[in-house]
Each structure stands twice: as C-alpha cells, then as structure tokens.
Amino acid sequence: GDLAEGQAAVKEGWIVDFVVYQDEDGLGAEDCRPRSVLRMALPHGEARRRLTDSPQCSEYLTDSEYYPAFEREHGAVLRKYAWPLPFVLLEL
C-alpha cells in the first residue's frame, strides 16, 4: 500500500517521507509516513559555537539554511532559520 504499516492516514500539508517507484502507470509513492519536527531556540552565540559545519542555502525555503554534513552523519535534517529574531530558531 501507499501508507507505512500501521499508518492510518496522511493529511494534506504534512511533511512526509516516502519511497518513489515506477510502474506501468508512471511514478508513485509508497511507504508514506509523517515526519516529526523538533523546534528549538538558541542564543546566537550558542548557535555559532554548536553549528560548526558549513550550511547551504535552501532552494525552496529561501529564509533558511540546512546542514548536509549533519544529515549525512545523523540521518536527520537540521535547518536554521534566518529570521531577524533575538535568537536562532533551529528545526530538526
């Protein structure tokens, strides 16, 4: 099926992981499951000390940066938002 085992439904707007496949009908997705997000705020100085890898700009979220080395090492996306706030907002 399209959904991961035990997954009842996926709602519009959710961020999901899925496996792409191709068959005689074209491209499809299977094993869909929602992704969980953890958001945290850090003071700017603390973020500079802890985020030592080089970030890359996101193509679709232009006000954020992500850390490909972190994703390769830990299997999770780490994103830092560049909003003018008195703290840094991180999303894991």
Coordinates of N, CA and C in Angstrom, one line a residue, residues 3 9-10 13-14 17 20 22 29 32 35 37 43 53-55 57-58 61 64-65 68 71 73 80 87 91:
L3 N 0.6 3.7 2.2 CA 1.0 4.1 3.6 C 1.9 3.1 4.3
A9 N -3.6 7.4 8.1 CA -3.9 8.4 7.0 C -2.8 9.4 7.1
V10 N -2.6 10.1 6.0 CA -1.7 11.2 5.9 C -2.5 12.4 5.4
G13 N -0.7 18.8 3.6 CA 0.1 19.8 4.3 C 1.2 19.2 5.2
W14 N 1.1 17.9 5.5 CA 2.1 17.2 6.3 C 3.3 17.0 5.6
D17 N 7.9 11.3 4.6 CA 8.9 10.5 3.9 C 8.2 9.5 3.1
V20 N 9.8 6.4 -3.7 CA 9.3 6.6 -5.1 C 9.4 5.3 -5.9
Q22 N 8.3 3.3 -9.9 CA 7.7 3.5 -11.2 C 7.2 2.2 -11.7
A29 N 4.2 6.7 -5.1 CA 4.8 6.8 -3.8 C 4.3 5.7 -2.9
C32 N 4.5 5.8 2.8 CA 4.4 7.1 3.2 C 4.2 7.2 4.7
R35 N 6.6 12.9 9.1 CA 7.9 13.2 9.8 C 7.6 14.1 11.0
V37 N 8.8 16.9 13.8 CA 9.7 18.0 13.8 C 9.9 18.5 15.2
P43 N 20.4 31.1 21.8 CA 21.0 32.4 21.7 C 22.0 32.3 20.5
D53 N 29.6 23.0 11.2 CA 29.6 22.6 9.8 C 29.1 23.8 8.9
S54 N 29.5 23.8 7.6 CA 29.1 24.8 6.7 C 27.7 24.6 6.2
P55 N 26.8 25.6 6.4 CA 25.4 25.4 5.9 C 25.3 25.7 4.4
C57 N 22.3 27.1 1.5 CA 21.0 27.7 1.4 C 20.0 26.8 0.8
S58 N 18.8 26.9 1.3 CA 17.7 26.0 0.8 C 17.1 26.6 -0.5
L61 N 13.1 27.0 0.7 CA 12.9 27.8 1.9 C 14.0 28.8 1.9
S64 N 16.1 30.2 5.0 CA 16.7 29.2 5.9 C 18.0 28.6 5.3
E65 N 18.8 27.9 6.2 CA 19.9 27.2 5.8 C 19.8 25.8 6.3
P68 N 24.0 19.8 5.4 CA 24.1 18.5 4.7 C 25.0 17.5 5.5
E71 N 23.1 15.9 8.2 CA 22.1 15.0 7.7 C 22.8 13.6 7.3
E73 N 25.6 12.4 8.5 CA 26.1 11.8 9.7 C 25.0 11.2 10.6
K80 N 18.3 25.9 10.0 CA 18.4 27.1 10.8 C 17.7 28.2 10.0
F87 N 17.1 35.5 18.8 CA 17.6 34.1 19.0 C 17.6 33.4 17.6
E91 N 15.4 23.8 13.5 CA 14.4 22.7 13.3 C 15.1 21.4 13.0

